[in-house]
């Protein structure tokens, strides 16, 4: 079970988010100094939290010095925080995590050159002995943080007022995305097992699958644009397939032979959510909702 996220984020509140945006816009040195006094404690706390989470045992220096270096690094990245491009907290958390992983990896590479295998830290995970893998993990975490913001901002558009079960499931998925760093196995099966009980109530796995399908095409389009530009997409508001698109789906539907011509594949091709495709194709009789 993933750890529950602390709902009271006392050190990086909305005031810090606003201060960062104002800091980047201000050209007055006294004003920037005033705003930095608000921002700095939050950056220092992120450095401390991520240090304790990553445990970079191969970085040289005392713990306080290492965390101070990370805080300085985050300070240098403040200019990259832009209004409308996701939460500053999400971005800074990913930057701190990536900082520790990168420098710990570099320190470990130096240790490998002079130590035999029996001298290696027994807690070191050889599977993660790859800077490219570390970058990939950090990037995926950043995408998930940003996509969680997208889902939260468009929560009311993703469902109808009558679908009372949808929002609790969606909100739990959003929480899991924002707590991705603490989840040992972040895969669909384990997440579904976690979501079968929400607030003490059982949730049918088939309904959870429907929620996943509802947001999956949004994620595919979101990630594609995020990878290309680093900017979140506006809400996907295409509500149905055209007659020509439905005909194309009927003529080419072959999910067992080619995933491109499955329900999820058609959703990606036509830029519409998977549930809409499934509903319209179910009306033709070639699949079920």
mmCIF file of N, CA, C and O in Angstrom, residues 74-125:
data_model
loop_
_atom_site.group_PDB
_atom_site.id
_atom_site.type_symbol
_atom_site.label_atom_id
_atom_site.label_comp_id
_atom_site.label_asym_id
_atom_site.label_seq_id
_atom_site.Cartn_x
_atom_site.Cartn_y
_atom_site.Cartn_z
ATOM 1 N N UNK A 74 18.289 24.559 -6.722
ATOM 2 C CA UNK A 74 16.872 24.886 -6.915
ATOM 3 C C UNK A 74 16.672 26.380 -7.110
ATOM 4 O O UNK A 74 15.830 26.803 -7.909
ATOM 5 N N UNK A 75 17.454 27.172 -6.385
ATOM 6 C CA UNK A 75 17.374 28.628 -6.537
ATOM 7 C C UNK A 75 17.703 29.046 -7.965
ATOM 8 O O UNK A 75 17.056 29.926 -8.543
ATOM 9 N N UNK A 76 18.689 28.372 -8.543
ATOM 10 C CA UNK A 76 19.084 28.685 -9.916
ATOM 11 C C UNK A 76 18.022 28.275 -10.934
ATOM 12 O O UNK A 76 18.033 28.761 -12.067
ATOM 13 N N UNK A 77 17.109 27.372 -10.537
ATOM 14 C CA UNK A 77 16.064 26.888 -11.450
ATOM 15 C C UNK A 77 14.751 27.655 -11.303
ATOM 16 O O UNK A 77 13.790 27.354 -12.014
ATOM 17 N N UNK A 78 14.696 28.638 -10.413
ATOM 18 C CA UNK A 78 13.445 29.358 -10.184
ATOM 19 C C UNK A 78 12.916 30.028 -11.451
ATOM 20 O O UNK A 78 11.706 30.111 -11.661
ATOM 21 N N UNK A 79 13.828 30.493 -12.307
ATOM 22 C CA UNK A 79 13.399 31.227 -13.498
ATOM 23 C C UNK A 79 12.597 30.359 -14.457
ATOM 24 O O UNK A 79 11.874 30.863 -15.318
ATOM 25 N N UNK A 80 12.697 29.030 -14.297
ATOM 26 C CA UNK A 80 11.976 28.125 -15.188
ATOM 27 C C UNK A 80 10.506 27.939 -14.794
ATOM 28 O O UNK A 80 9.738 27.345 -15.552
ATOM 29 N N UNK A 81 10.141 28.424 -13.636
ATOM 30 C CA UNK A 81 8.749 28.310 -13.198
ATOM 31 C C UNK A 81 7.919 29.372 -13.915
ATOM 32 O O UNK A 81 8.170 30.565 -13.776
ATOM 33 N N UNK A 82 6.966 28.917 -14.698
ATOM 34 C CA UNK A 82 6.120 29.829 -15.480
ATOM 35 C C UNK A 82 4.656 29.620 -15.112
ATOM 36 O O UNK A 82 4.218 28.501 -14.866
ATOM 37 N N UNK A 83 3.922 30.699 -15.107
ATOM 38 C CA UNK A 83 2.498 30.610 -14.818
ATOM 39 C C UNK A 83 1.787 29.812 -15.903
ATOM 40 O O UNK A 83 2.008 30.018 -17.090
ATOM 41 N N UNK A 84 0.956 28.858 -15.474
ATOM 42 C CA UNK A 84 0.226 28.030 -16.430
ATOM 43 C C UNK A 84 0.962 26.794 -16.881
ATOM 44 O O UNK A 84 0.452 26.032 -17.701
ATOM 45 N N UNK A 85 2.180 26.560 -16.354
ATOM 46 C CA UNK A 85 2.957 25.385 -16.757
ATOM 47 C C UNK A 85 3.107 24.389 -15.612
ATOM 48 O O UNK A 85 4.094 23.667 -15.528
ATOM 49 N N UNK A 86 2.125 24.322 -14.726
ATOM 50 C CA UNK A 86 2.181 23.376 -13.629
ATOM 51 C C UNK A 86 2.631 24.023 -12.334
ATOM 52 O O UNK A 86 3.033 25.186 -12.298
ATOM 53 N N UNK A 87 2.568 23.254 -11.258
ATOM 54 C CA UNK A 87 2.890 23.758 -9.930
ATOM 55 C C UNK A 87 4.401 23.856 -9.738
ATOM 56 O O UNK A 87 5.157 22.972 -10.138
ATOM 57 N N UNK A 88 4.829 24.932 -9.084
ATOM 58 C CA UNK A 88 6.246 25.099 -8.767
ATOM 59 C C UNK A 88 6.720 23.984 -7.835
ATOM 60 O O UNK A 88 7.840 23.488 -7.946
ATOM 61 N N UNK A 89 5.854 23.575 -6.898
ATOM 62 C CA UNK A 89 6.221 22.507 -5.971
ATOM 63 C C UNK A 89 6.567 21.224 -6.716
ATOM 64 O O UNK A 89 7.561 20.555 -6.409
ATOM 65 N N UNK A 90 5.745 20.859 -7.709
ATOM 66 C CA UNK A 90 5.998 19.649 -8.486
ATOM 67 C C UNK A 90 7.333 19.738 -9.213
ATOM 68 O O UNK A 90 8.143 18.805 -9.192
ATOM 69 N N UNK A 91 7.577 20.890 -9.850
ATOM 70 C CA UNK A 91 8.809 21.060 -10.619
ATOM 71 C C UNK A 91 10.030 21.028 -9.717
ATOM 72 O O UNK A 91 11.028 20.367 -10.010
ATOM 73 N N UNK A 92 9.983 21.732 -8.597
ATOM 74 C CA UNK A 92 11.129 21.782 -7.694
ATOM 75 C C UNK A 92 11.414 20.423 -7.064
ATOM 76 O O UNK A 92 12.570 20.057 -6.842
ATOM 77 N N UNK A 93 10.366 19.671 -6.779
ATOM 78 C CA UNK A 93 10.550 18.334 -6.215
ATOM 79 C C UNK A 93 11.276 17.427 -7.203
ATOM 80 O O UNK A 93 12.204 16.694 -6.835
ATOM 81 N N UNK A 94 10.869 17.486 -8.468
ATOM 82 C CA UNK A 94 11.528 16.679 -9.498
ATOM 83 C C UNK A 94 12.980 17.124 -9.675
ATOM 84 O O UNK A 94 13.887 16.297 -9.819
ATOM 85 N N UNK A 95 13.223 18.434 -9.656
ATOM 86 C CA UNK A 95 14.597 18.942 -9.807
ATOM 87 C C UNK A 95 15.493 18.455 -8.664
ATOM 88 O O UNK A 95 16.632 18.036 -8.896
ATOM 89 N N UNK A 96 14.991 18.514 -7.436
ATOM 90 C CA UNK A 96 15.781 18.063 -6.289
ATOM 91 C C UNK A 96 16.054 16.574 -6.377
ATOM 92 O O UNK A 96 17.184 16.115 -6.126
ATOM 93 N N UNK A 97 15.047 15.811 -6.740
ATOM 94 C CA UNK A 97 15.218 14.364 -6.872
ATOM 95 C C UNK A 97 16.261 14.040 -7.933
ATOM 96 O O UNK A 97 17.150 13.215 -7.744
ATOM 97 N N UNK A 98 16.150 14.705 -9.071
ATOM 98 C CA UNK A 98 17.090 14.469 -10.162
ATOM 99 C C UNK A 98 18.507 14.883 -9.772
ATOM 100 O O UNK A 98 19.488 14.230 -10.140
ATOM 101 N N UNK A 99 18.623 15.967 -9.021
ATOM 102 C CA UNK A 99 19.933 16.458 -8.570
ATOM 103 C C UNK A 99 20.639 15.400 -7.728
ATOM 104 O O UNK A 99 21.807 15.076 -7.959
ATOM 105 N N UNK A 100 19.933 14.861 -6.750
ATOM 106 C CA UNK A 100 20.540 13.868 -5.868
ATOM 107 C C UNK A 100 20.882 12.584 -6.619
ATOM 108 O O UNK A 100 21.943 11.990 -6.409
ATOM 109 N N UNK A 101 19.982 12.138 -7.484
ATOM 110 C CA UNK A 101 20.230 10.899 -8.240
ATOM 111 C C UNK A 101 21.453 11.064 -9.141
ATOM 112 O O UNK A 101 22.324 10.189 -9.202
ATOM 113 N N UNK A 102 21.534 12.197 -9.835
ATOM 114 C CA UNK A 102 22.637 12.420 -10.765
ATOM 115 C C UNK A 102 23.977 12.433 -10.040
ATOM 116 O O UNK A 102 24.926 11.744 -10.427
ATOM 117 N N UNK A 103 24.074 13.223 -8.964
ATOM 118 C CA UNK A 103 25.351 13.346 -8.261
ATOM 119 C C UNK A 103 25.692 12.087 -7.470
ATOM 120 O O UNK A 103 26.876 11.749 -7.326
ATOM 121 N N UNK A 104 24.682 11.386 -6.984
ATOM 122 C CA UNK A 104 24.949 10.116 -6.313
ATOM 123 C C UNK A 104 25.472 9.084 -7.311
ATOM 124 O O UNK A 104 26.397 8.310 -7.024
ATOM 125 N N UNK A 105 24.883 9.083 -8.512
ATOM 126 C CA UNK A 105 25.341 8.182 -9.571
ATOM 127 C C UNK A 105 26.778 8.493 -9.962
ATOM 128 O O UNK A 105 27.612 7.583 -10.128
ATOM 129 N N UNK A 106 27.112 9.765 -10.088
ATOM 130 C CA UNK A 106 28.471 10.143 -10.453
ATOM 131 C C UNK A 106 29.451 9.752 -9.349
ATOM 132 O O UNK A 106 30.561 9.274 -9.624
ATOM 133 N N UNK A 107 29.041 9.927 -8.083
ATOM 134 C CA UNK A 107 29.898 9.522 -6.977
ATOM 135 C C UNK A 107 30.103 8.025 -6.947
ATOM 136 O O UNK A 107 31.214 7.543 -6.691
ATOM 137 N N UNK A 108 29.052 7.281 -7.233
ATOM 138 C CA UNK A 108 29.151 5.820 -7.254
ATOM 139 C C UNK A 108 30.067 5.339 -8.367
ATOM 140 O O UNK A 108 30.833 4.396 -8.208
ATOM 141 N N UNK A 109 30.005 6.016 -9.522
ATOM 142 C CA UNK A 109 30.889 5.647 -10.637
ATOM 143 C C UNK A 109 32.344 5.782 -10.230
ATOM 144 O O UNK A 109 33.181 4.945 -10.580
ATOM 145 N N UNK A 110 32.660 6.838 -9.461
ATOM 146 C CA UNK A 110 34.028 7.001 -8.989
ATOM 147 C C UNK A 110 34.419 5.926 -8.000
ATOM 148 O O UNK A 110 35.553 5.423 -8.011
ATOM 149 N N UNK A 111 33.476 5.512 -7.134
ATOM 150 C CA UNK A 111 33.757 4.457 -6.158
ATOM 151 C C UNK A 111 34.022 3.131 -6.853
ATOM 152 O O UNK A 111 34.911 2.364 -6.463
ATOM 153 N N UNK A 112 33.272 2.840 -7.904
ATOM 154 C CA UNK A 112 33.435 1.564 -8.608
ATOM 155 C C UNK A 112 34.839 1.390 -9.159
ATOM 156 O O UNK A 112 35.320 0.270 -9.314
ATOM 157 N N UNK A 113 35.499 2.496 -9.494
ATOM 158 C CA UNK A 113 36.822 2.408 -10.105
ATOM 159 C C UNK A 113 37.889 1.958 -9.113
ATOM 160 O O UNK A 113 38.941 1.461 -9.516
ATOM 161 N N UNK A 114 37.636 2.135 -7.813
ATOM 162 C CA UNK A 114 38.680 1.855 -6.824
ATOM 163 C C UNK A 114 38.296 0.780 -5.814
ATOM 164 O O UNK A 114 39.152 0.309 -5.065
ATOM 165 N N UNK A 115 37.011 0.368 -5.742
ATOM 166 C CA UNK A 115 36.592 -0.616 -4.760
ATOM 167 C C UNK A 115 36.207 -1.931 -5.412
ATOM 168 O O UNK A 115 35.701 -1.962 -6.531
ATOM 169 N N UNK A 116 36.429 -3.011 -4.703
ATOM 170 C CA UNK A 116 35.982 -4.316 -5.148
ATOM 171 C C UNK A 116 34.496 -4.462 -4.816
ATOM 172 O O UNK A 116 33.924 -3.716 -4.028
ATOM 173 N N UNK A 117 33.887 -5.486 -5.389
ATOM 174 C CA UNK A 117 32.449 -5.679 -5.240
ATOM 175 C C UNK A 117 32.040 -5.848 -3.786
ATOM 176 O O UNK A 117 30.994 -5.356 -3.358
ATOM 177 N N UNK A 118 32.870 -6.519 -2.964
ATOM 178 C CA UNK A 118 32.476 -6.778 -1.583
ATOM 179 C C UNK A 118 32.525 -5.528 -0.708
ATOM 180 O O UNK A 118 32.149 -5.553 0.458
ATOM 181 N N UNK A 119 33.026 -4.402 -1.257
ATOM 182 C CA UNK A 119 33.043 -3.157 -0.508
ATOM 183 C C UNK A 119 31.853 -2.251 -0.824
ATOM 184 O O UNK A 119 31.703 -1.198 -0.216
ATOM 185 N N UNK A 120 31.020 -2.659 -1.773
ATOM 186 C CA UNK A 120 29.912 -1.800 -2.185
ATOM 187 C C UNK A 120 28.832 -1.759 -1.114
ATOM 188 O O UNK A 120 28.631 -2.723 -0.366
ATOM 189 N N UNK A 121 28.144 -0.637 -1.045
ATOM 190 C CA UNK A 121 27.034 -0.472 -0.117
ATOM 191 C C UNK A 121 25.958 -1.504 -0.429
ATOM 192 O O UNK A 121 25.436 -1.569 -1.541
ATOM 193 N N UNK A 122 25.596 -2.330 0.544
ATOM 194 C CA UNK A 122 24.643 -3.414 0.297
ATOM 195 C C UNK A 122 23.244 -2.898 -0.011
ATOM 196 O O UNK A 122 22.409 -3.638 -0.543
ATOM 197 N N UNK A 123 22.979 -1.623 0.309
ATOM 198 C CA UNK A 123 21.667 -1.054 0.016
ATOM 199 C C UNK A 123 21.567 -0.475 -1.390
ATOM 200 O O UNK A 123 20.519 -0.033 -1.814
ATOM 201 N N UNK A 124 22.681 -0.454 -2.125
ATOM 202 C CA UNK A 124 22.655 0.118 -3.464
ATOM 203 C C UNK A 124 21.934 -0.799 -4.427
ATOM 204 O O UNK A 124 22.168 -2.008 -4.460
ATOM 205 N N UNK A 125 21.023 -0.229 -5.208
ATOM 206 C CA UNK A 125 20.232 -1.002 -6.159
ATOM 207 C C UNK A 125 20.926 -0.977 -7.514
ATOM 208 O O UNK A 125 20.916 0.034 -8.206
#
